[in-house]
Coordinates of N, CA, C and O in Angstrom, one line a residue:
M29 N 5.0 5.9 22.0 CA 5.4 7.1 21.2 C 5.5 6.7 19.8 O 6.2 5.7 19.5
E30 N 4.9 7.4 18.9 CA 5.1 7.2 17.5 C 6.0 8.2 16.9 O 6.1 9.4 17.4
Y31 N 6.7 7.9 15.9 CA 7.6 8.8 15.2 C 7.2 9.0 13.8 O 6.7 8.1 13.1
I32 N 7.4 10.2 13.2 CA 7.1 10.5 11.8 C 8.3 11.1 11.1 O 9.2 11.6 11.7
H33 N 8.3 10.9 9.8 CA 9.3 11.5 8.9 C 8.6 11.7 7.6 O 7.7 11.0 7.2
Y34 N 9.1 12.8 6.9 CA 8.5 13.1 5.6 C 9.4 12.8 4.5 O 10.6 13.0 4.6
Y35 N 8.9 12.4 3.4 CA 9.6 12.0 2.2 C 8.9 12.7 1.0 O 7.7 12.6 0.8
E36 N 9.7 13.5 0.2 CA 9.2 14.2 -1.0 C 9.3 13.2 -2.2 O 10.4 12.8 -2.5
S37 N 8.2 12.9 -2.8 CA 8.2 12.0 -3.9 C 7.7 12.7 -5.2 O 7.1 13.8 -5.0
P38 N 7.8 12.1 -6.3 CA 7.3 12.8 -7.6 C 5.8 12.9 -7.6 O 5.3 13.7 -8.3
I39 N 5.1 12.2 -6.7 CA 3.6 12.3 -6.7 C 3.1 13.0 -5.4 O 1.9 13.0 -5.2
G40 N 4.0 13.6 -4.7 CA 3.6 14.4 -3.5 C 4.4 14.0 -2.2 O 5.2 13.1 -2.3
T41 N 4.1 14.7 -1.1 CA 4.7 14.4 0.1 C 4.2 13.1 0.7 O 3.0 12.9 0.8
I42 N 5.1 12.2 1.1 CA 4.7 11.0 1.8 C 5.1 11.1 3.3 O 6.3 11.4 3.6
T43 N 4.2 10.9 4.1 CA 4.4 10.9 5.6 C 4.6 9.4 6.0 O 3.7 8.6 5.7
M44 N 5.7 9.2 6.7 CA 5.9 7.8 7.2 C 5.7 7.8 8.8 O 6.1 8.8 9.4
A45 N 5.1 6.8 9.3 CA 4.9 6.7 10.7 C 5.6 5.4 11.2 O 5.6 4.4 10.5
S46 N 6.2 5.4 12.4 CA 6.9 4.2 12.9 C 6.7 4.1 14.4 O 6.5 5.1 15.1
D47 N 6.7 2.9 14.9 CA 6.7 2.7 16.3 C 8.1 2.7 16.9 O 8.3 2.5 18.0
G48 N 9.1 3.1 16.1 CA 10.5 3.2 16.5 C 11.3 2.1 15.9 O 12.5 2.2 15.8
E49 N 10.6 1.0 15.4 CA 11.4 -0.1 14.9 C 10.9 -0.5 13.5 O 11.6 -1.0 12.7
A50 N 9.5 -0.4 13.3 CA 9.0 -0.8 12.0 C 8.0 0.3 11.5 O 7.5 1.0 12.3
L51 N 7.8 0.3 10.2 CA 6.9 1.2 9.6 C 5.5 0.8 9.9 O 5.1 -0.4 9.8
S52 N 4.6 1.8 10.3 CA 3.2 1.5 10.7 C 2.2 2.2 9.9 O 1.0 2.0 9.9
G53 N 2.7 3.2 9.1 CA 1.8 4.0 8.3 C 2.5 4.8 7.2 O 3.7 5.1 7.4
L54 N 1.9 5.0 6.1 CA 2.4 5.7 5.0 C 1.3 6.5 4.3 O 0.3 5.9 3.9
W55 N 1.4 7.8 4.3 CA 0.3 8.6 3.7 C 0.8 9.6 2.7 O 1.8 10.2 2.8
F56 N -0.1 9.9 1.7 CA 0.2 10.9 0.7 C -0.3 12.3 1.0 O -1.4 12.4 1.5
N57 N 0.5 13.3 0.8 CA 0.1 14.7 0.9 C -0.6 15.1 2.2 O -1.6 15.8 2.2
G58 N -0.1 14.5 3.3 CA -0.6 14.9 4.6 C -1.9 14.3 5.0 O -2.4 14.5 6.1
Q59 N -2.5 13.5 4.1 CA -3.8 12.9 4.4 C -3.6 11.7 5.2 O -2.9 10.8 4.8
K60 N -4.1 11.7 6.4 CA -4.0 10.5 7.3 C -5.2 9.7 7.1 O -6.3 10.2 7.4
Y61 N -5.1 8.5 6.7 CA -6.2 7.7 6.3 C -6.8 6.9 7.5 O -7.9 6.6 7.6
Y62 N -5.9 6.5 8.4 CA -6.4 5.6 9.5 C -5.9 6.1 10.8 O -4.7 6.0 11.2
A63 N -6.8 6.6 11.6 CA -6.5 7.2 12.9 C -5.9 6.2 13.8 O -5.2 6.6 14.7
D64 N -6.1 4.9 13.7 CA -5.6 4.0 14.6 C -4.1 3.7 14.4 O -3.5 3.0 15.1
C65 N -3.5 4.3 13.3 CA -2.1 4.0 13.0 C -1.1 5.0 13.5 O 0.1 4.8 13.4
L66 N -1.6 6.2 14.0 CA -0.7 7.2 14.5 C -1.2 7.7 15.8 O -2.4 8.2 15.9
E67 N -0.4 7.6 16.8 CA -0.7 8.1 18.1 C -0.9 9.6 18.1 O -0.4 10.3 17.2
I68 N -1.7 10.1 19.0 CA -1.9 11.5 19.1 C -0.6 12.2 19.4 O -0.3 13.2 18.8
E69 N 0.2 11.6 20.3 CA 1.5 12.2 20.5 C 2.5 11.5 19.6 O 2.6 10.3 19.6
H70 N 3.2 12.3 18.8 CA 4.2 11.8 18.0 C 5.3 12.9 17.8 O 5.1 14.1 18.1
E71 N 6.5 12.4 17.4 CA 7.6 13.3 17.3 C 8.3 13.1 16.0 O 8.4 11.9 15.5
E72 N 8.7 14.1 15.3 CA 9.4 14.0 14.1 C 10.8 13.6 14.4 O 11.5 14.2 15.2
K73 N 11.3 12.5 13.8 CA 12.6 11.9 14.1 C 13.0 11.1 12.9 O 12.2 10.5 12.2
F74 N 14.3 11.0 12.7 CA 14.8 10.1 11.6 C 15.4 8.9 12.3 O 16.3 8.9 13.1
L75 N 14.8 7.7 11.9 CA 15.1 6.4 12.5 C 15.7 5.5 11.4 O 15.4 5.8 10.2
P76 N 16.4 4.4 11.8 CA 16.8 3.5 10.8 C 15.7 3.0 9.9 O 15.9 2.8 8.7
V77 N 14.5 2.7 10.4 CA 13.4 2.3 9.6 C 13.0 3.3 8.5 O 12.6 3.0 7.4
F78 N 13.1 4.6 8.9 CA 12.9 5.6 7.9 C 13.9 5.7 6.8 O 13.7 5.9 5.7
E79 N 15.2 5.4 7.2 CA 16.3 5.4 6.3 C 16.0 4.2 5.3 O 16.2 4.4 4.1
Q80 N 15.6 3.1 5.8 CA 15.4 1.9 4.9 C 14.2 2.2 4.0 O 14.2 1.9 2.8
T81 N 13.1 2.8 4.6 CA 12.0 3.1 3.8 C 12.3 4.2 2.7 O 11.8 4.1 1.6
S82 N 13.1 5.2 3.1 CA 13.5 6.2 2.1 C 14.3 5.6 1.0 O 14.1 5.9 -0.2
K83 N 15.1 4.6 1.3 CA 15.9 3.9 0.3 C 14.9 3.2 -0.6 O 15.1 3.2 -1.9
W84 N 13.9 2.5 -0.1 CA 12.9 1.7 -0.8 C 12.2 2.7 -1.8 O 12.0 2.4 -2.9
L85 N 11.8 3.9 -1.2 CA 11.0 4.8 -2.0 C 11.9 5.4 -3.1 O 11.5 5.7 -4.2
D86 N 13.2 5.7 -2.8 CA 14.1 6.2 -3.8 C 14.2 5.2 -5.0 O 14.2 5.6 -6.2
L87 N 14.4 3.9 -4.7 CA 14.5 2.9 -5.7 C 13.2 2.9 -6.5 O 13.2 2.9 -7.8
Y88 N 12.1 2.8 -5.8 CA 10.8 2.7 -6.4 C 10.5 3.9 -7.4 O 10.1 3.7 -8.5
F89 N 10.7 5.1 -6.9 CA 10.4 6.3 -7.7 C 11.5 6.5 -8.8 O 11.3 7.4 -9.7
S90 N 12.6 5.8 -8.8 CA 13.5 5.8 -9.9 C 13.2 4.7 -10.9 O 14.1 4.4 -11.7
E91 N 12.0 4.2 -10.8 CA 11.5 3.1 -11.7 C 12.3 1.8 -11.6 O 12.5 1.1 -12.6
K92 N 12.8 1.5 -10.4 CA 13.5 0.3 -10.2 C 12.7 -0.5 -9.1 O 12.1 0.1 -8.2
E93 N 12.6 -1.8 -9.3 CA 11.9 -2.6 -8.4 C 12.8 -2.8 -7.1 O 13.9 -3.4 -7.2
P94 N 12.4 -2.4 -6.0 CA 13.1 -2.6 -4.7 C 13.3 -4.1 -4.5 O 12.3 -4.9 -4.7
D95 N 14.4 -4.5 -4.0 CA 14.7 -6.0 -3.8 C 14.6 -6.3 -2.3 O 15.1 -7.4 -1.9
F96 N 13.9 -5.5 -1.5 CA 13.7 -5.7 -0.1 C 12.4 -5.0 0.3 O 11.9 -4.1 -0.4
T97 N 11.9 -5.3 1.4 CA 10.8 -4.6 2.0 C 11.2 -4.1 3.4 O 11.8 -4.9 4.2
P98 N 11.0 -2.8 3.7 CA 11.3 -2.3 5.0 C 10.5 -3.1 6.1 O 9.5 -3.6 5.8
P99 N 11.0 -3.1 7.3 CA 10.3 -3.8 8.4 C 8.9 -3.1 8.5 O 8.8 -1.9 8.6
L100 N 7.8 -3.9 8.6 CA 6.5 -3.4 8.7 C 5.8 -3.9 10.0 O 6.0 -5.0 10.4
T101 N 5.0 -3.0 10.5 CA 4.1 -3.4 11.7 C 2.7 -3.4 11.2 O 2.2 -2.4 10.8
M102 N 2.1 -4.6 11.1 CA 0.8 -4.7 10.6 C -0.1 -5.1 11.8 O -0.4 -6.3 12.0
K103 N -0.6 -4.1 12.5 CA -1.5 -4.3 13.6 C -2.9 -4.4 13.1 O -3.5 -3.3 12.9
T104 N -3.4 -5.6 12.9 CA -4.7 -5.7 12.3 C -5.2 -7.1 12.5 O -4.6 -7.9 13.2
T105 N -6.3 -7.5 11.8 CA -6.9 -8.8 11.9 C -6.1 -9.8 11.1 O -5.4 -9.4 10.2
E106 N -6.3 -11.1 11.4 CA -5.6 -12.1 10.6 C -6.1 -12.1 9.2 O -5.3 -12.4 8.3
F107 N -7.4 -11.8 9.0 CA -7.9 -11.8 7.6 C -7.2 -10.7 6.8 O -6.7 -10.9 5.7
R108 N -7.1 -9.5 7.4 CA -6.4 -8.4 6.7 C -4.9 -8.7 6.4 O -4.4 -8.4 5.4
K109 N -4.3 -9.3 7.4 CA -2.9 -9.7 7.2 C -2.8 -10.7 6.0 O -1.8 -10.6 5.2
A110 N -3.7 -11.6 5.9 CA -3.6 -12.6 4.8 C -3.8 -11.9 3.5 O -3.1 -12.2 2.5
V111 N -4.7 -10.9 3.4 CA -4.9 -10.2 2.2 C -3.6 -9.4 1.9 O -3.1 -9.4 0.7
W112 N -3.1 -8.7 2.9 CA -1.9 -7.9 2.7 C -0.7 -8.7 2.3 O 0.1 -8.3 1.5
E113 N -0.5 -9.9 2.8 CA 0.6 -10.8 2.4 C 0.4 -11.2 0.9 O 1.4 -11.2 0.2
I114 N -0.8 -11.4 0.5 CA -1.0 -11.7 -0.9 C -0.6 -10.5 -1.8 O 0.1 -10.6 -2.8
M115 N -1.0 -9.3 -1.3 CA -0.7 -8.1 -2.1 C 0.8 -7.9 -2.1 O 1.3 -7.4 -3.2
L116 N 1.5 -8.2 -1.1 CA 3.0 -8.2 -1.1 C 3.6 -9.1 -2.1 O 4.7 -8.9 -2.6
S117 N 2.9 -10.1 -2.5 CA 3.4 -11.1 -3.5 C 3.1 -10.7 -4.9 O 3.5 -11.4 -5.9
I118 N 2.2 -9.7 -5.2 CA 1.9 -9.3 -6.5 C 3.2 -8.7 -7.2 O 3.7 -7.8 -6.7
P119 N 3.6 -9.3 -8.3 CA 4.9 -8.8 -8.9 C 4.8 -7.3 -9.3 O 3.7 -6.8 -9.7
Y120 N 5.9 -6.7 -9.2 CA 6.1 -5.3 -9.7 C 5.6 -5.2 -11.2 O 5.9 -6.0 -12.0
G121 N 4.7 -4.2 -11.4 CA 4.2 -4.0 -12.8 C 3.0 -4.9 -13.2 O 2.6 -4.9 -14.3
K122 N 2.5 -5.7 -12.3 CA 1.4 -6.6 -12.5 C 0.2 -6.2 -11.6 O 0.4 -5.5 -10.7
V123 N -0.9 -6.7 -12.0 CA -2.1 -6.5 -11.2 C -2.8 -7.8 -10.8 O -2.6 -8.8 -11.5
M124 N -3.6 -7.8 -9.8 CA -4.4 -8.9 -9.4 C -5.8 -8.3 -9.1 O -5.9 -7.2 -8.5
T125 N -6.9 -9.1 -9.3 CA -8.2 -8.6 -9.0 C -8.6 -9.0 -7.5 O -8.0 -9.9 -6.9
Y126 N -9.5 -8.3 -7.0 CA -10.1 -8.6 -5.7 C -10.6 -10.1 -5.6 O -10.3 -10.8 -4.7
G127 N -11.2 -10.5 -6.7 CA -11.7 -11.8 -6.8 C -10.6 -12.9 -6.8 O -10.7 -13.9 -6.2
E128 N -9.5 -12.6 -7.5 CA -8.4 -13.5 -7.4 C -7.8 -13.7 -6.0 O -7.4 -14.8 -5.6
I129 N -7.7 -12.6 -5.3 CA -7.2 -12.6 -3.9 C -8.2 -13.4 -3.1 O -7.8 -14.3 -2.3
A130 N -9.5 -13.2 -3.3 CA -10.5 -13.9 -2.5 C -10.4 -15.4 -2.8 O -10.5 -16.2 -1.9
D131 N -10.2 -15.8 -4.1 CA -10.1 -17.2 -4.4 C -8.9 -17.8 -3.7 O -8.9 -19.0 -3.3
R132 N -7.7 -17.1 -3.7 CA -6.5 -17.6 -3.0 C -6.8 -17.8 -1.5 O -6.4 -18.9 -1.0
I133 N -7.4 -16.9 -0.9 CA -7.7 -17.0 0.5 C -8.6 -18.2 0.8 O -8.4 -19.0 1.7
A134 N -9.7 -18.3 0.0 CA -10.6 -19.4 0.1 C -9.9 -20.7 0.0 O -10.1 -21.6 0.8
K135 N -9.0 -20.8 -1.0 CA -8.3 -22.1 -1.2 C -7.4 -22.4 0.0 O -7.3 -23.5 0.5
E136 N -6.6 -21.3 0.5 CA -5.7 -21.5 1.6 C -6.5 -21.9 2.9 O -6.0 -22.7 3.7
K137 N -7.7 -21.4 3.1 CA -8.5 -21.7 4.3 C -9.4 -22.9 4.1 O -10.2 -23.3 5.0
G138 N -9.4 -23.6 2.9 CA -10.2 -24.7 2.6 C -11.7 -24.3 2.5 O -12.6 -25.2 2.8
L139 N -12.0 -23.1 2.1 CA -13.4 -22.7 2.0 C -13.8 -22.8 0.5 O -13.0 -22.7 -0.4
K140 N -15.1 -22.9 0.3 CA -15.7 -23.0 -1.0 C -15.6 -21.7 -1.7 O -15.3 -21.6 -2.9
K141 N -15.8 -20.6 -1.0 CA -15.8 -19.3 -1.6 C -15.5 -18.2 -0.5 O -15.7 -18.4 0.7
M142 N -14.9 -17.1 -1.0 CA -14.6 -16.0 -0.2 C -15.1 -14.7 -0.9 O -15.0 -14.7 -2.1
S143 N -15.6 -13.8 -0.2 CA -16.2 -12.6 -0.7 C -15.1 -11.6 -1.2 O -14.2 -11.2 -0.5
A144 N -15.2 -11.2 -2.5 CA -14.2 -10.2 -3.1 C -14.5 -8.9 -2.4 O -13.6 -8.1 -2.2
Q145 N -15.7 -8.6 -2.0 CA -16.0 -7.4 -1.3 C -15.3 -7.3 0.1 O -14.8 -6.3 0.5
A146 N -15.2 -8.5 0.8 CA -14.5 -8.5 2.0 C -13.0 -8.2 1.8 O -12.4 -7.5 2.6
V147 N -12.5 -8.8 0.7 CA -11.1 -8.5 0.3 C -10.9 -7.0 0.1 O -10.0 -6.4 0.5
G148 N -11.9 -6.4 -0.6 CA -11.9 -4.9 -0.9 C -11.8 -4.1 0.4 O -11.1 -3.1 0.5
G149 N -12.5 -4.6 1.4 CA -12.5 -3.9 2.7 C -11.1 -4.0 3.4 O -10.6 -3.0 3.9
A150 N -10.5 -5.2 3.3 CA -9.1 -5.3 3.8 C -8.1 -4.5 3.0 O -7.2 -3.9 3.6
V151 N -8.2 -4.5 1.7 CA -7.3 -3.7 0.9 C -7.5 -2.2 1.3 O -6.5 -1.5 1.5
G152 N -8.7 -1.8 1.5 CA -9.0 -0.4 1.8 C -8.5 0.0 3.2 O -8.4 1.2 3.5
H153 N -8.2 -0.9 4.1 CA -7.7 -0.6 5.4 C -6.2 -0.7 5.5 O -5.7 -0.7 6.6
N154 N -5.5 -0.8 4.5 CA -4.0 -0.9 4.5 C -3.4 0.5 4.7 O -3.5 1.3 3.9
S155 N -2.8 0.6 5.8 CA -2.2 1.9 6.1 C -0.7 2.1 5.6 O -0.1 3.1 5.9
I156 N -0.3 1.1 4.9 CA 1.1 1.1 4.4 C 1.0 0.9 2.9 O 1.8 0.2 2.3
S157 N 0.0 1.6 2.3 CA -0.2 1.5 0.9 C 1.1 2.0 0.1 O 1.8 2.8 0.7
L158 N 1.3 1.5 -1.0 CA 2.5 1.7 -1.8 C 3.5 0.6 -1.5 O 3.8 -0.2 -2.4
I159 N 3.9 0.4 -0.3 CA 4.8 -0.7 0.0 C 4.0 -2.0 0.1 O 4.5 -3.0 -0.5
I160 N 2.9 -2.0 0.7 CA 1.9 -3.1 0.6 C 1.0 -2.6 -0.6 O 0.1 -1.8 -0.4
P161 N 1.3 -3.1 -1.8 CA 0.8 -2.4 -3.0 C -0.7 -2.5 -3.4 O -1.1 -3.2 -4.2
C162 N -1.5 -1.6 -2.7 CA -2.9 -1.6 -3.0 C -3.2 -1.2 -4.5 O -4.2 -1.6 -5.1
H163 N -2.3 -0.4 -5.0 CA -2.5 0.1 -6.4 C -2.4 -1.0 -7.4 O -2.9 -0.9 -8.5
R164 N -1.9 -2.2 -7.0 CA -1.8 -3.4 -7.9 C -3.1 -4.2 -7.9 O -3.2 -5.2 -8.6
V165 N -4.1 -3.8 -7.1 CA -5.3 -4.6 -7.0 C -6.4 -3.8 -7.7 O -6.6 -2.6 -7.5
V166 N -7.0 -4.5 -8.7 CA -8.0 -3.9 -9.5 C -9.3 -4.7 -9.5 O -9.4 -5.9 -9.0
G167 N -10.4 -4.1 -9.9 CA -11.7 -4.7 -9.9 C -11.8 -5.7 -11.1 O -11.0 -5.8 -12.0
T168 N -13.0 -6.3 -11.2 CA -13.3 -7.3 -12.2 C -13.1 -6.6 -13.6 O -13.5 -5.4 -13.7
N169 N -12.6 -7.3 -14.5 CA -12.4 -6.8 -15.9 C -11.5 -5.6 -16.0 O -11.5 -4.8 -17.0
G170 N -10.6 -5.3 -15.0 CA -9.6 -4.3 -15.1 C -10.1 -2.9 -14.6 O -9.5 -1.9 -14.8
S171 N -11.2 -2.9 -13.9 CA -11.7 -1.6 -13.3 C -10.8 -1.1 -12.3 O -10.4 -1.8 -11.3
L172 N -10.3 0.2 -12.5 CA -9.4 0.8 -11.5 C -10.2 1.5 -10.4 O -10.5 2.6 -10.4
T173 N -10.7 0.6 -9.5 CA -11.5 1.1 -8.4 C -10.6 1.8 -7.3 O -9.4 1.7 -7.4
G174 N -11.3 2.3 -6.3 CA -10.7 3.1 -5.3 C -9.2 2.9 -4.9 O -8.8 1.7 -4.8
Y175 N -8.6 3.9 -4.5 CA -7.2 3.9 -4.0 C -7.2 5.1 -3.0 O -7.6 6.2 -3.4
A176 N -6.7 4.8 -1.8 CA -6.7 5.9 -0.8 C -6.0 7.1 -1.2 O -6.4 8.2 -0.8
G177 N -5.0 7.1 -2.0 CA -4.3 8.3 -2.5 C -5.0 8.9 -3.7 O -4.6 9.9 -4.2
G178 N -6.1 8.3 -4.2 CA -6.8 8.7 -5.4 C -6.5 7.9 -6.6 O -5.4 7.4 -6.8
I179 N -7.5 7.7 -7.5 CA -7.3 6.9 -8.7 C -6.2 7.5 -9.5 O -5.5 6.7 -10.2
E180 N -6.1 8.8 -9.6 CA -5.0 9.4 -10.5 C -3.6 8.9 -10.0 O -2.7 8.7 -10.8
K181 N -3.5 8.8 -8.6 CA -2.2 8.3 -8.1 C -2.0 6.8 -8.4 O -0.9 6.3 -8.7
K182 N -3.1 6.0 -8.3 CA -3.0 4.6 -8.7 C -2.6 4.5 -10.1 O -1.7 3.6 -10.4
I183 N -3.1 5.3 -11.0 CA -2.7 5.2 -12.4 C -1.2 5.6 -12.6 O -0.5 4.9 -13.3
K184 N -0.8 6.6 -11.9 CA 0.6 7.1 -12.0 C 1.6 6.0 -11.5 O 2.6 5.7 -12.1
L185 N 1.2 5.3 -10.4 CA 2.0 4.3 -9.8 C 2.1 3.1 -10.8 O 3.2 2.5 -11.0
L186 N 1.0 2.7 -11.4 CA 1.0 1.6 -12.3 C 1.8 1.9 -13.6 O 2.5 1.1 -14.1
Q187 N 1.7 3.2 -14.0 CA 2.5 3.6 -15.2 C 4.0 3.6 -14.8 O 4.8 3.3 -15.7
L188 N 4.3 4.1 -13.6 CA 5.7 4.1 -13.2 C 6.3 2.7 -13.2 O 7.4 2.5 -13.6
E189 N 5.4 1.7 -12.9 CA 5.9 0.3 -12.9 C 5.8 -0.3 -14.3 O 6.1 -1.5 -14.5
K190 N 5.4 0.5 -15.3 CA 5.2 0.0 -16.7 C 4.3 -1.2 -16.8 O 4.5 -2.1 -17.5
A191 N 3.2 -1.1 -16.0 CA 2.2 -2.1 -16.0 C 1.4 -2.0 -17.4 O 1.3 -0.9 -17.9
D192 N 0.9 -3.1 -17.9 CA 0.2 -3.1 -19.1 C -1.2 -2.5 -18.7 O -2.0 -3.1 -18.0
M193 N -1.4 -1.3 -19.2 CA -2.6 -0.5 -18.9 C -3.7 -0.7 -19.9 O -4.8 -0.2 -19.8
S194 N -3.5 -1.5 -20.9 CA -4.4 -1.7 -22.1 C -5.8 -2.2 -21.6 O -6.8 -1.9 -22.2
G195 N -5.8 -3.1 -20.6 CA -7.0 -3.7 -20.2 C -7.6 -3.0 -19.0 O -8.6 -3.5 -18.4
L196 N -7.1 -1.9 -18.5 CA -7.5 -1.2 -17.3 C -8.3 0.0 -17.7 O -8.0 0.7 -18.7
F197 N -9.3 0.3 -16.8 CA -10.1 1.5 -17.1 C -10.6 2.1 -15.8 O -10.7 1.4 -14.8
V198 N -10.9 3.4 -15.8 CA -11.5 4.1 -14.7 C -13.0 4.0 -14.9 O -13.6 4.5 -15.9
P199 N -13.7 3.4 -13.9 CA -15.2 3.3 -14.1 C -15.8 4.7 -14.0 O -15.3 5.6 -13.4
T200 N -17.0 4.8 -14.7 CA -17.7 6.1 -14.6 C -18.8 6.1 -13.6 O -19.3 7.2 -13.2
K201 N -19.2 5.0 -13.1 CA -20.2 4.9 -12.0 C -19.7 3.9 -11.0 O -18.8 3.1 -11.2
G202 N -20.2 4.1 -9.8 CA -19.9 3.1 -8.7 C -19.5 3.8 -7.4 O -19.3 5.1 -7.4
T203 N -19.4 3.0 -6.4 CA -19.2 3.6 -5.0 C -17.7 3.6 -4.7 O -17.3 4.2 -3.7
A204 N -16.9 2.9 -5.5 CA -15.4 2.8 -5.1 C -14.6 3.8 -6.0 O -13.4 3.5 -6.3
L205 N -15.1 4.9 -6.3 CA -14.3 5.9 -7.2 C -13.5 6.8 -6.3 O -13.7 7.4 -5.5

C-alpha cells in the first residue's frame, strides 16, 4: 500500500507518495511523472515521513536551506542512485552540469569516460525531484534544459535559492525543452 499527502507550495500543489516509512515520489500540480512510483491502490494519510517532508518544504520555500533530508526510498538502478547521490551533494544555490556529474561517476568507477546523456536519463527519472535537486543540474554552458516540473519551475527554484543566474539561459532549440 502506498500513501499520499498533498502540500501547497508557492509554485503549486506538491503530491508526496510514501511506502509508509520513506518518501518515494514528489510531483507538482497533480502531474505524476513515473508510474512505477505510485501503486494503483493508495490512501491519503498523514505519516511521520510526510510531516518531515512538509517541514523540509516549509524551510525550503521560506528561502532557508534545510539542514536535513527526509527519509527517501530510491527504488532504481545503481547507476541512477549514483547520479542521485551526486545531485544530493550539489550545494543549495549552486548548479552542476550533466558533464560534471558524468566525470565524477567515471572517476569513481575508474572509467575513462561516462556519457553526459546517460546522466541526463538518470536525472530525468528522479521521482523525488526538488529534494533530490534536479533543478540544480544544467546543460553545457549553463543551458537550462528539461525539468519534469517545467523549465519555468526550474528557474523559480534556482531564483528562490538565489543561484547566480547570470550564466544560465533557456535554450531556443533542442529536445530537452
